[in-house]
PDB file of C-alpha atoms in Angstrom:
ATOM      1  CA  MET A 134       0.000   0.000   0.000  1.00 90.00           C
ATOM      2  CA  ALA A 135       1.399   3.381  -1.018  1.00 94.00           C
ATOM      3  CA  ASN A 136       0.997   6.602   0.953  1.00 95.00           C
ATOM      4  CA  VAL A 137       0.312   9.621  -1.264  1.00 96.00           C
ATOM      5  CA  THR A 138       0.120  13.213  -0.040  1.00 96.00           C
ATOM      6  CA  VAL A 139      -1.400  15.906  -2.247  1.00 97.00           C
ATOM      7  CA  VAL A 140      -0.230  19.460  -1.491  1.00 96.00           C
ATOM      8  CA  GLU A 141      -2.561  21.898  -3.238  1.00 97.00           C
ATOM      9  CA  PRO A 142      -3.683  25.306  -1.926  1.00 96.00           C
ATOM     10  CA  ASN A 143      -6.968  25.247  -3.884  1.00 96.00           C
ATOM     11  CA  THR A 144      -9.392  23.145  -1.803  1.00 97.00           C
ATOM     12  CA  LEU A 145     -11.643  22.118  -4.693  1.00 97.00           C
ATOM     13  CA  LEU A 146      -8.719  21.107  -6.887  1.00 96.00           C
ATOM     14  CA  ARG A 147      -7.124  19.206  -3.988  1.00 97.00           C
ATOM     15  CA  LEU A 148     -10.368  17.293  -3.340  1.00 97.00           C
ATOM     16  CA  GLY A 149     -10.721  16.545  -7.053  1.00 96.00           C
ATOM     17  CA  ILE A 150      -7.186  15.136  -7.243  1.00 97.00           C
ATOM     18  CA  LEU A 151      -7.799  13.005  -4.141  1.00 97.00           C
ATOM     19  CA  LYS A 152     -11.041  11.675  -5.678  1.00 97.00           C
ATOM     20  CA  LEU A 153      -9.235  10.916  -8.940  1.00 96.00           C
ATOM     21  CA  LEU A 154      -6.521   8.995  -7.079  1.00 96.00           C
ATOM     22  CA  GLN A 155      -9.208   6.739  -5.598  1.00 95.00           C
ATOM     23  CA  THR A 156      -9.950   5.476  -9.125  1.00 95.00           C
ATOM     24  CA  LEU A 157      -6.438   4.052  -9.604  1.00 94.00           C
ATOM     25  CA  ASP A 158      -5.994   0.297  -9.754  1.00 89.00           C
ATOM     26  CA  CYS A 159      -3.718   0.147  -6.723  1.00 91.00           C
ATOM     27  CA  ALA A 160      -4.020   0.381  -2.963  1.00 93.00           C
ATOM     28  CA  LEU A 161      -3.385   3.962  -1.827  1.00 94.00           C
ATOM     29  CA  VAL A 162      -3.706   5.875   1.401  1.00 94.00           C
ATOM     30  CA  THR A 163      -4.215   9.500   0.394  1.00 95.00           C
ATOM     31  CA  THR A 164      -3.945  12.717   2.370  1.00 94.00           C
ATOM     32  CA  GLY A 165      -4.569  16.257   1.205  1.00 95.00           C
ATOM     33  CA  ILE A 166      -2.986  19.371   2.696  1.00 94.00           C
ATOM     34  CA  ASP A 167      -2.501  23.025   1.773  1.00 94.00           C
ATOM     35  CA  TYR A 168       0.647  25.151   1.888  1.00 94.00           C
ATOM     36  CA  ALA A 169       0.028  26.290   5.481  1.00 93.00           C
ATOM     37  CA  GLN A 170       0.018  22.682   6.686  1.00 91.00           C
ATOM     38  CA  LEU A 171       3.188  22.017   4.702  1.00 92.00           C
ATOM     39  CA  PHE A 172       5.107  24.709   6.590  1.00 90.00           C
ATOM     40  CA  GLN A 173       3.775  24.400  10.150  1.00 86.00           C
ATOM     41  CA  GLY A 174       4.743  22.125  12.986  1.00 68.00           C
ATOM     42  CA  ALA A 175       7.479  19.606  13.546  1.00 64.00           C
ATOM     43  CA  PRO A 176       8.547  17.180  10.821  1.00 68.00           C
ATOM     44  CA  ARG A 177       6.212  14.220  10.397  1.00 70.00           C
ATOM     45  CA  LYS A 178       7.478  10.715  10.898  1.00 63.00           C
ATOM     46  CA  ALA A 179       4.871   9.177   8.580  1.00 66.00           C
ATOM     47  CA  ASN A 180       6.165   7.476   5.456  1.00 83.00           C
ATOM     48  CA  THR A 181       5.171   9.348   2.297  1.00 92.00           C
ATOM     49  CA  ASP A 182       5.825   7.288  -0.809  1.00 95.00           C
ATOM     50  CA  LEU A 183       4.728   9.980  -3.227  1.00 97.00           C
ATOM     51  CA  MET A 184       3.920  13.657  -2.855  1.00 97.00           C
ATOM     52  CA  LEU A 185       1.997  15.512  -5.534  1.00 97.00           C
ATOM     53  CA  LEU A 186       3.246  19.041  -4.941  1.00 97.00           C
ATOM     54  CA  SER A 187       1.475  21.992  -6.539  1.00 96.00           C
ATOM     55  CA  VAL A 188       4.052  24.596  -7.566  1.00 93.00           C
ATOM     56  CA  PRO A 189       3.857  28.067  -9.128  1.00 89.00           C
ATOM     57  CA  GLY A 190       5.871  29.078 -12.163  1.00 82.00           C
ATOM     58  CA  ALA A 191       8.442  31.011 -10.078  1.00 82.00           C
ATOM     59  CA  TYR A 192      11.633  28.986  -9.545  1.00 82.00           C
ATOM     60  CA  ASP A 193      12.412  30.396  -6.070  1.00 85.00           C
ATOM     61  CA  GLN A 194       8.934  29.552  -4.770  1.00 90.00           C
ATOM     62  CA  MET A 195       9.158  26.042  -6.233  1.00 89.00           C
ATOM     63  CA  ILE A 196      12.505  25.457  -4.496  1.00 89.00           C
ATOM     64  CA  GLU A 197      11.043  26.711  -1.186  1.00 93.00           C
ATOM     65  CA  LEU A 198       8.077  24.332  -1.472  1.00 94.00           C
ATOM     66  CA  VAL A 199      10.244  21.338  -2.398  1.00 93.00           C
ATOM     67  CA  SER A 200      12.558  22.072   0.554  1.00 92.00           C
ATOM     68  CA  ALA A 201       9.608  22.333   2.959  1.00 93.00           C
ATOM     69  CA  ALA A 202       8.179  19.079   1.601  1.00 93.00           C
ATOM     70  CA  GLN A 203      11.476  17.276   2.092  1.00 92.00           C
ATOM     71  CA  GLN A 204      11.986  18.621   5.612  1.00 89.00           C
ATOM     72  CA  ARG A 205       8.461  18.005   6.874  1.00 90.00           C
ATOM     73  CA  TYR A 206       7.320  14.868   5.035  1.00 90.00           C
ATOM     74  CA  THR A 207      10.521  13.297   3.645  1.00 91.00           C
ATOM     75  CA  PRO A 208       8.729  11.863   0.603  1.00 94.00           C
ATOM     76  CA  ASN A 209      10.415   9.102  -1.355  1.00 95.00           C
ATOM     77  CA  ARG A 210       9.354  10.783  -4.614  1.00 96.00           C
ATOM     78  CA  ILE A 211       7.807  14.123  -5.585  1.00 96.00           C
ATOM     79  CA  LEU A 212       5.649  14.759  -8.639  1.00 96.00           C
ATOM     80  CA  LEU A 213       5.341  18.486  -9.365  1.00 94.00           C
ATOM     81  CA  LEU A 214       1.938  19.798 -10.445  1.00 95.00           C
ATOM     82  CA  SER A 215       2.537  23.102 -12.185  1.00 91.00           C
ATOM     83  CA  ASP A 216       0.331  26.133 -12.723  1.00 85.00           C
ATOM     84  CA  THR A 217       2.017  26.584 -16.109  1.00 82.00           C
ATOM     85  CA  GLN A 218       1.440  24.487 -19.208  1.00 76.00           C
ATOM     86  CA  THR A 219       5.132  24.375 -20.046  1.00 75.00           C
ATOM     87  CA  LEU A 220       8.195  23.877 -17.910  1.00 71.00           C
ATOM     88  CA  PRO A 221       9.194  27.424 -16.877  1.00 68.00           C
ATOM     89  CA  TYR A 222      12.586  26.528 -15.382  1.00 69.00           C
ATOM     90  CA  SER A 223      15.418  24.103 -15.797  1.00 71.00           C
ATOM     91  CA  LEU A 224      15.213  20.898 -13.805  1.00 67.00           C
ATOM     92  CA  LEU A 225      18.986  20.652 -13.668  1.00 67.00           C
ATOM     93  CA  ASN A 226      20.463  20.799 -10.169  1.00 72.00           C
ATOM     94  CA  LEU A 227      17.158  19.839  -8.546  1.00 77.00           C
ATOM     95  CA  PRO A 228      17.021  17.153  -5.859  1.00 84.00           C
ATOM     96  CA  PRO A 229      16.860  13.533  -7.054  1.00 87.00           C
ATOM     97  CA  VAL A 230      13.597  13.089  -5.110  1.00 92.00           C
ATOM     98  CA  LEU A 231      11.852  14.913  -7.989  1.00 92.00           C
ATOM     99  CA  ALA A 232      10.390  12.210 -10.183  1.00 93.00           C
ATOM    100  CA  GLY A 233       8.165  14.181 -12.515  1.00 91.00           C
ATOM    101  CA  TYR A 234       6.523  17.355 -13.673  1.00 91.00           C
ATOM    102  CA  ILE A 235       3.064  17.730 -15.178  1.00 92.00           C
ATOM    103  CA  SER A 236       0.768  20.648 -15.796  1.00 91.00           C
ATOM    104  CA  LYS A 237      -2.469  21.044 -13.845  1.00 91.00           C
ATOM    105  CA  TYR A 238      -4.023  21.532 -17.283  1.00 89.00           C
ATOM    106  CA  SER A 239      -3.229  17.907 -18.183  1.00 91.00           C
ATOM    107  CA  SER A 240      -6.019  15.415 -18.648  1.00 93.00           C
ATOM    108  CA  GLN A 241      -7.131  13.024 -15.932  1.00 95.00           C
ATOM    109  CA  ASP A 242      -5.523  10.164 -17.842  1.00 95.00           C
ATOM    110  CA  VAL A 243      -2.166  11.956 -17.942  1.00 94.00           C
ATOM    111  CA  LEU A 244      -2.299  12.585 -14.187  1.00 95.00           C
ATOM    112  CA  LYS A 245      -3.311   8.996 -13.400  1.00 96.00           C
ATOM    113  CA  THR A 246      -0.662   7.540 -15.712  1.00 95.00           C
ATOM    114  CA  SER A 247       2.016   9.852 -14.295  1.00 95.00           C
ATOM    115  CA  VAL A 248       1.183   8.847 -10.728  1.00 96.00           C
ATOM    116  CA  MET A 249       1.270   5.138 -11.612  1.00 96.00           C
ATOM    117  CA  LEU A 250       4.579   5.558 -13.459  1.00 96.00           C
ATOM    118  CA  VAL A 251       6.216   7.396 -10.551  1.00 96.00           C
ATOM    119  CA  LEU A 252       4.853   4.894  -7.999  1.00 95.00           C
ATOM    120  CA  ALA A 253       6.376   2.118 -10.129  1.00 95.00           C
ATOM    121  CA  GLY A 254       9.790   3.828  -9.918  1.00 95.00           C
ATOM    122  CA  GLY A 255       9.737   5.719 -13.202  1.00 94.00           C
ATOM    123  CA  LYS A 256      10.048   9.397 -14.014  1.00 93.00           C
ATOM    124  CA  CYS A 257       7.844  11.637 -16.127  1.00 89.00           C
ATOM    125  CA  PHE A 258       9.257  14.920 -17.330  1.00 83.00           C
ATOM    126  CA  PRO A 259       8.238  16.705 -20.522  1.00 76.00           C
ATOM    127  CA  HIS A 260      10.522  15.986 -23.448  1.00 64.00           C
ATOM    128  CA  PRO A 261      12.587  19.134 -24.241  1.00 60.00           C
ATOM    129  CA  ASP A 262      11.222  19.232 -27.812  1.00 55.00           C
ATOM    130  CA  MET A 263       7.649  19.248 -26.492  1.00 50.00           C
ATOM    131  CA  ILE A 264       8.463  22.185 -24.214  1.00 43.00           C
ATOM    132  CA  HIS A 265       9.766  24.243 -27.127  1.00 44.00           C
ATOM    133  CA  GLN A 266       6.832  23.293 -29.368  1.00 46.00           C
ATOM    134  CA  ALA A 267       4.285  24.187 -26.675  1.00 46.00           C
ATOM    135  CA  GLY A 268       6.032  27.483 -25.981  1.00 45.00           C
ATOM    136  CA  ALA A 269       6.026  28.401 -29.668  1.00 45.00           C
ATOM    137  CA  GLY A 270       2.380  27.431 -30.061  1.00 44.00           C
ATOM    138  CA  GLU A 271       1.153  29.570 -27.168  1.00 43.00           C
ATOM    139  CA  GLY A 272       1.579  32.816 -29.081  1.00 39.00           C
ATOM    140  CA  ALA A 273      -0.515  31.513 -31.971  1.00 34.00           C
ATOM    141  CA  ILE A 274      -3.658  30.994 -29.899  1.00 31.00           C
TER     142      ILE A 274
END
């Protein structure tokens, strides 16, 4: 059984993600928290196999959230859920605990598949060519 923590400041989105995770074909224990809960109190001793961490497009804020997640929950793996549709920063020099990055605008199937892949030990980052194509296509819309 895997323990999954969803860190999302938007309550409705957090509840939706938790509900979606219940539809996966694996045994999960899920918990949902917001940013305030991520930063307060002493570090938890509970084992977190996977953390879905909602991050803004700003690199400094993302680093602060990842650091808080590691200090408080010590997740085995972190899957970033981004407010942006494309990767706004380089993933070089980031901690090895980061196992993936997907946009909150992704489909339910992409989120479910990404979670299953990361839980199975894989990684899911956008291919660099897809990032450049998406960035070029945004101006055309």
